[in-house]
Amino acid sequence: IVGLFTALHYQRRYPQRRVLVLERGSYPNGASVKNAGFACFGSPSEILADIDAEGLDRALSRVEERWRGLCELRHELGDGAIGFEPTGGHELYAPNDPLYNRVADRFDRLNEELGQVFHQRVYDWQDERINRFGLNAGHLAFTSLEGPVNSGSLMRTLLARTTGSGVEVRFGQEVVALEEEALGACVRLANGTTIRTGQVIVAINGYSASLLPGIDVIP
């Protein structure tokens, strides 16, 4: 998703340039299509844990990026084309789970802080939904701002939008090395092909270190 969106926006900004996407698999089959279709920005306990670990500003900044990304995804591709369903998001707490008390004590404050990003209340307690799901839980936090997407439909739509803009996408092209040169970079493929280019963007998430040794990214 990140690689294709990067290529799409770059091609729009520089239509005179040739943009090529190299995909190792025969079809995008990484985390972009293996996330079970969760279009989410974080549960109450997750965000509170991030605040404790990293501080309020950094945690809120990440939530804002996630939210802006979801909005951009829906705006660019359309809810119908990506199978988005506005079912909401839920976090369940088991009966007598001490995590519930830790979240409940900071629940209102969390909503106030998130108001800076969403400009509305994000989470509510809706325990009445538990029986509807037939689950053994003590409490349920709900947000109406999340929902599932169809990962396959999303990828097909994004691929069509990207290639339709003029971007070339090649599958089965495993990059094994990147070498910096005076006027750009040399991209070496597993099949022996060499590609020279002005710029390279690496969009393989945690495995970026396989091509960029020393980078501070850990899968």
C-alpha positions as a LaTeX table, in Angstrom:
\begin{tabular}{lrrr}
\hline
Residue & $x$ (\AA) & $y$ (\AA) & $z$ (\AA) \\
\hline
Ile1 & 0.00 & 0.00 & 0.00 \\
Val2 & 2.76 & 2.44 & 0.95 \\
Gly3 & 4.83 & 1.68 & $-2.14$ \\
Leu4 & 1.95 & 1.99 & $-4.58$ \\
Phe5 & 0.61 & 5.19 & $-3.03$ \\
Thr6 & 4.11 & 6.66 & $-3.11$ \\
Ala7 & 4.45 & 5.79 & $-6.79$ \\
Leu8 & 0.97 & 7.13 & $-7.57$ \\
His9 & 1.54 & 10.53 & $-5.94$ \\
Tyr10 & 5.06 & 10.86 & $-7.33$ \\
Gln11 & 3.83 & 10.20 & $-10.87$ \\
Arg12 & 1.10 & 12.82 & $-10.45$ \\
Arg13 & 3.63 & 15.38 & $-9.23$ \\
Tyr14 & 6.18 & 14.56 & $-11.94$ \\
Pro15 & 4.18 & 13.22 & $-14.91$ \\
Gln16 & 7.16 & 13.57 & $-17.25$ \\
Arg17 & 9.21 & 11.04 & $-15.28$ \\
Arg18 & 9.12 & 7.26 & $-15.58$ \\
Val19 & 8.07 & 5.53 & $-12.38$ \\
Leu20 & 8.66 & 1.79 & $-11.93$ \\
Val21 & 7.48 & $-0.41$ & $-9.06$ \\
Leu22 & 9.34 & $-3.69$ & $-8.49$ \\
Glu23 & 7.41 & $-6.36$ & $-6.55$ \\
Arg24 & 9.11 & $-9.58$ & $-5.47$ \\
Gly25 & 5.96 & $-11.70$ & $-5.46$ \\
Ser26 & 3.67 & $-12.66$ & $-8.30$ \\
Tyr27 & 1.11 & $-10.42$ & $-6.59$ \\
Pro28 & 1.34 & $-8.12$ & $-3.54$ \\
Asn29 & 1.21 & $-10.69$ & $-0.75$ \\
Gly30 & 2.82 & $-9.02$ & 2.26 \\
Ala31 & 1.23 & $-7.24$ & 5.20 \\
Ser32 & $-0.80$ & $-5.05$ & 2.83 \\
Val33 & $-3.13$ & $-7.96$ & 2.13 \\
Lys34 & $-2.60$ & $-9.96$ & 5.32 \\
Asn35 & $-3.90$ & $-7.51$ & 7.91 \\
Ala36 & $-7.37$ & $-9.16$ & 8.02 \\
Gly37 & $-8.86$ & $-5.93$ & 6.69 \\
Phe38 & $-8.66$ & $-3.90$ & 9.88 \\
Ala39 & $-8.92$ & $-0.19$ & 9.04 \\
Cys40 & $-8.12$ & 1.05 & 12.54 \\
Phe41 & $-6.10$ & 3.68 & 14.37 \\
Gly42 & $-5.73$ & 2.03 & 17.78 \\
Ser43 & $-7.73$ & 0.80 & 20.76 \\
Pro44 & $-7.96$ & 2.71 & 24.06 \\
Ser45 & $-5.52$ & 0.44 & 25.90 \\
Glu46 & $-3.07$ & 0.48 & 22.99 \\
Ile47 & $-3.02$ & 4.27 & 22.74 \\
Leu48 & $-2.69$ & 4.68 & 26.50 \\
Ala49 & 0.24 & 2.24 & 26.50 \\
Asp50 & 1.88 & 4.27 & 23.72 \\
Ile51 & 1.37 & 7.48 & 25.70 \\
Asp52 & 3.06 & 5.91 & 28.73 \\
Ala53 & 5.95 & 4.56 & 26.67 \\
Glu54 & 6.59 & 7.48 & 24.32 \\
Gly55 & 4.82 & 10.52 & 25.66 \\
Leu56 & 1.56 & 12.19 & 24.71 \\
Asp57 & 2.72 & 14.22 & 21.71 \\
Arg58 & 4.39 & 11.33 & 19.91 \\
Ala59 & 1.51 & 8.94 & 20.55 \\
Leu60 & $-1.08$ & 11.45 & 19.34 \\
Ser61 & 1.02 & 12.19 & 16.27 \\
Arg62 & 0.98 & 8.51 & 15.31 \\
Val63 & $-2.78$ & 8.28 & 15.81 \\
Glu64 & $-3.23$ & 11.36 & 13.63 \\
Glu65 & $-1.10$ & 9.85 & 10.86 \\
Arg66 & $-3.14$ & 6.64 & 11.00 \\
Trp67 & $-6.40$ & 8.57 & 10.86 \\
Arg68 & $-5.27$ & 10.80 & 8.01 \\
Gly69 & $-4.10$ & 7.69 & 6.15 \\
Leu70 & $-7.48$ & 5.98 & 6.53 \\
Cys71 & $-9.29$ & 9.09 & 5.35 \\
Glu72 & $-6.96$ & 9.42 & 2.34 \\
Leu73 & $-7.42$ & 5.74 & 1.49 \\
Arg74 & $-11.21$ & 6.05 & 1.48 \\
His75 & $-11.19$ & 9.37 & $-0.37$ \\
Glu76 & $-8.79$ & 8.23 & $-3.08$ \\
Leu77 & $-10.24$ & 4.79 & $-3.81$ \\
Gly78 & $-13.86$ & 4.97 & $-2.60$ \\
Asp79 & $-15.58$ & 2.94 & 0.11 \\
Gly80 & $-17.39$ & 0.67 & $-2.33$ \\
Ala81 & $-14.28$ & $-0.21$ & $-4.32$ \\
Ile82 & $-12.33$ & $-1.23$ & $-1.20$ \\
Gly83 & $-15.24$ & $-2.90$ & 0.61 \\
Phe84 & $-15.20$ & $-0.53$ & 3.57 \\
Glu85 & $-17.99$ & $-1.21$ & 6.08 \\
Pro86 & $-18.73$ & 1.39 & 8.80 \\
Thr87 & $-19.29$ & $-1.21$ & 11.51 \\
Gly88 & $-17.14$ & 0.55 & 14.11 \\
Gly89 & $-14.30$ & $-0.79$ & 16.20 \\
His90 & $-14.42$ & $-2.60$ & 19.54 \\
Glu91 & $-12.12$ & $-3.39$ & 22.44 \\
Leu92 & $-13.29$ & $-6.09$ & 24.84 \\
Tyr93 & $-12.24$ & $-6.54$ & 28.46 \\
Ala94 & $-12.62$ & $-9.89$ & 30.18 \\
Pro95 & $-14.61$ & $-10.04$ & 33.43 \\
Asn96 & $-12.50$ & $-8.80$ & 36.34 \\
Asp97 & $-9.69$ & $-7.81$ & 34.00 \\
Pro98 & $-7.51$ & $-5.21$ & 35.77 \\
Leu99 & $-6.81$ & $-3.65$ & 32.37 \\
Tyr100 & $-10.39$ & $-2.35$ & 32.35 \\
Asn101 & $-9.85$ & $-0.34$ & 35.54 \\
Arg102 & $-6.62$ & 1.15 & 34.19 \\
Val103 & $-8.38$ & 2.23 & 30.99 \\
Ala104 & $-11.58$ & 3.39 & 32.71 \\
Asp105 & $-9.63$ & 5.70 & 35.05 \\
Arg106 & $-8.19$ & 7.58 & 32.05 \\
Phe107 & $-11.03$ & 7.10 & 29.57 \\
Asp108 & $-12.48$ & 10.60 & 29.63 \\
Arg109 & $-9.05$ & 12.20 & 29.61 \\
Leu110 & $-8.06$ & 10.08 & 26.61 \\
Asn111 & $-11.14$ & 11.26 & 24.73 \\
Glu112 & $-10.24$ & 14.86 & 25.53 \\
Glu113 & $-6.71$ & 14.41 & 24.17 \\
Leu114 & $-7.93$ & 12.62 & 21.03 \\
Gly115 & $-10.34$ & 15.50 & 20.43 \\
Gln116 & $-7.32$ & 17.46 & 19.18 \\
Val117 & $-7.08$ & 15.01 & 16.27 \\
Phe118 & $-10.68$ & 13.96 & 15.59 \\
His119 & $-12.61$ & 17.02 & 16.79 \\
Gln120 & $-15.25$ & 14.71 & 18.23 \\
Arg121 & $-15.60$ & 12.10 & 20.95 \\
Val122 & $-13.85$ & 8.93 & 19.83 \\
Tyr123 & $-14.68$ & 6.18 & 22.36 \\
Asp124 & $-17.76$ & 5.25 & 24.39 \\
Trp125 & $-18.58$ & 2.42 & 26.75 \\
Gln126 & $-21.23$ & 0.23 & 25.12 \\
Asp127 & $-21.46$ & $-2.92$ & 27.22 \\
Glu128 & $-24.88$ & $-3.67$ & 25.74 \\
Arg129 & $-23.13$ & $-4.83$ & 22.56 \\
Ile130 & $-21.53$ & $-7.77$ & 24.39 \\
Asn131 & $-24.69$ & $-9.90$ & 24.40 \\
Arg132 & $-25.27$ & $-9.12$ & 20.73 \\
Phe133 & $-21.92$ & $-10.74$ & 19.95 \\
Gly134 & $-22.44$ & $-13.66$ & 22.31 \\
Leu135 & $-19.06$ & $-13.10$ & 23.97 \\
Asn136 & $-17.84$ & $-13.66$ & 27.51 \\
Ala137 & $-16.69$ & $-10.17$ & 28.38 \\
Gly138 & $-17.11$ & $-7.68$ & 31.18 \\
His139 & $-16.92$ & $-4.40$ & 29.29 \\
Leu140 & $-16.73$ & $-3.09$ & 25.74 \\
Ala141 & $-15.31$ & 0.17 & 24.38 \\
Phe142 & $-16.67$ & 1.25 & 20.99 \\
Thr143 & $-15.72$ & 3.77 & 18.32 \\
Ser144 & $-17.83$ & 4.50 & 15.26 \\
Leu145 & $-14.80$ & 5.73 & 13.30 \\
Glu146 & $-13.30$ & 2.36 & 12.34 \\
Gly147 & $-14.40$ & $-0.52$ & 10.14 \\
Pro148 & $-13.17$ & $-3.38$ & 7.96 \\
Val149 & $-12.05$ & $-3.26$ & 4.34 \\
Asn150 & $-11.72$ & $-6.05$ & 1.80 \\
Ser151 & $-7.94$ & $-6.34$ & 1.43 \\
Gly152 & $-8.14$ & $-8.01$ & $-1.97$ \\
Ser153 & $-10.52$ & $-5.42$ & $-3.40$ \\
Leu154 & $-8.40$ & $-2.64$ & $-1.95$ \\
Met155 & $-5.24$ & $-3.95$ & $-3.61$ \\
Arg156 & $-6.91$ & $-4.53$ & $-6.98$ \\
Thr157 & $-8.34$ & $-1.01$ & $-6.94$ \\
Leu158 & $-5.07$ & 0.58 & $-5.88$ \\
Leu159 & $-3.12$ & $-1.33$ & $-8.53$ \\
Ala160 & $-5.55$ & $-0.23$ & $-11.23$ \\
Arg161 & $-5.43$ & 3.39 & $-10.07$ \\
Thr162 & $-1.63$ & 3.36 & $-9.95$ \\
Thr163 & $-1.04$ & 1.75 & $-13.34$ \\
Gly164 & $-3.76$ & 3.95 & $-14.84$ \\
Ser165 & $-1.74$ & 7.00 & $-13.83$ \\
Gly166 & 1.21 & 5.81 & $-15.91$ \\
Val167 & 3.19 & 3.91 & $-13.28$ \\
Glu168 & 4.71 & 0.63 & $-14.49$ \\
Val169 & 4.43 & $-2.30$ & $-12.07$ \\
Arg170 & 6.50 & $-5.46$ & $-12.56$ \\
Phe171 & 5.88 & $-8.61$ & $-10.54$ \\
Gly172 & 8.31 & $-11.42$ & $-9.79$ \\
Gln173 & 11.20 & $-8.92$ & $-9.57$ \\
Glu174 & 13.25 & $-9.52$ & $-6.43$ \\
Val175 & 15.70 & $-6.74$ & $-5.61$ \\
Val176 & 18.85 & $-8.12$ & $-3.99$ \\
Ala177 & 21.04 & $-5.03$ & $-3.80$ \\
Leu178 & 21.06 & $-1.24$ & $-4.07$ \\
Glu179 & 24.23 & 0.64 & $-4.90$ \\
Glu180 & 24.61 & 4.41 & $-4.79$ \\
Glu181 & 26.16 & 5.99 & $-7.87$ \\
Ala182 & 27.23 & 9.49 & $-8.84$ \\
Leu183 & 23.99 & 10.25 & $-10.70$ \\
Gly184 & 21.56 & 8.07 & $-8.80$ \\
Ala185 & 21.43 & 4.40 & $-7.89$ \\
Cys186 & 21.95 & 0.94 & $-9.32$ \\
Val187 & 19.23 & $-1.62$ & $-8.58$ \\
Arg188 & 20.30 & $-5.26$ & $-8.90$ \\
Leu189 & 17.69 & $-8.00$ & $-9.31$ \\
Ala190 & 17.94 & $-11.68$ & $-8.45$ \\
Asn191 & 17.66 & $-12.61$ & $-12.14$ \\
Gly192 & 20.81 & $-10.67$ & $-12.94$ \\
Thr193 & 19.09 & $-7.60$ & $-14.36$ \\
Thr194 & 20.57 & $-4.21$ & $-13.50$ \\
Ile195 & 18.47 & $-1.03$ & $-13.47$ \\
Arg196 & 19.95 & 2.44 & $-13.19$ \\
Thr197 & 17.72 & 5.19 & $-11.88$ \\
Gly198 & 17.80 & 8.70 & $-10.50$ \\
Gln199 & 15.96 & 7.84 & $-7.31$ \\
Val200 & 14.92 & 4.77 & $-5.33$ \\
Ile201 & 12.27 & 4.47 & $-2.64$ \\
Val202 & 12.38 & 1.37 & $-0.42$ \\
Ala203 & 8.89 & 0.46 & 0.82 \\
Ile204 & 9.31 & $-2.97$ & 2.38 \\
Asn205 & 8.66 & $-1.97$ & 5.98 \\
Gly206 & 10.64 & $-3.90$ & 8.60 \\
Tyr207 & 12.79 & $-5.70$ & 6.05 \\
Ser208 & 14.31 & $-2.50$ & 4.67 \\
Ala209 & 17.58 & $-3.39$ & 6.42 \\
Ser210 & 18.07 & $-6.24$ & 3.94 \\
Leu211 & 18.72 & $-3.61$ & 1.26 \\
Leu212 & 19.91 & $-0.74$ & 3.46 \\
Pro213 & 22.34 & $-2.28$ & 5.99 \\
Gly214 & 22.64 & $-0.28$ & 9.17 \\
Ile215 & 19.21 & 1.37 & 8.96 \\
Asp216 & 17.47 & 1.55 & 12.33 \\
Val217 & 14.47 & $-0.57$ & 11.35 \\
Ile218 & 13.73 & $-3.96$ & 12.94 \\
Pro219 & 10.95 & $-6.30$ & 11.69 \\
\hline
\end{tabular}
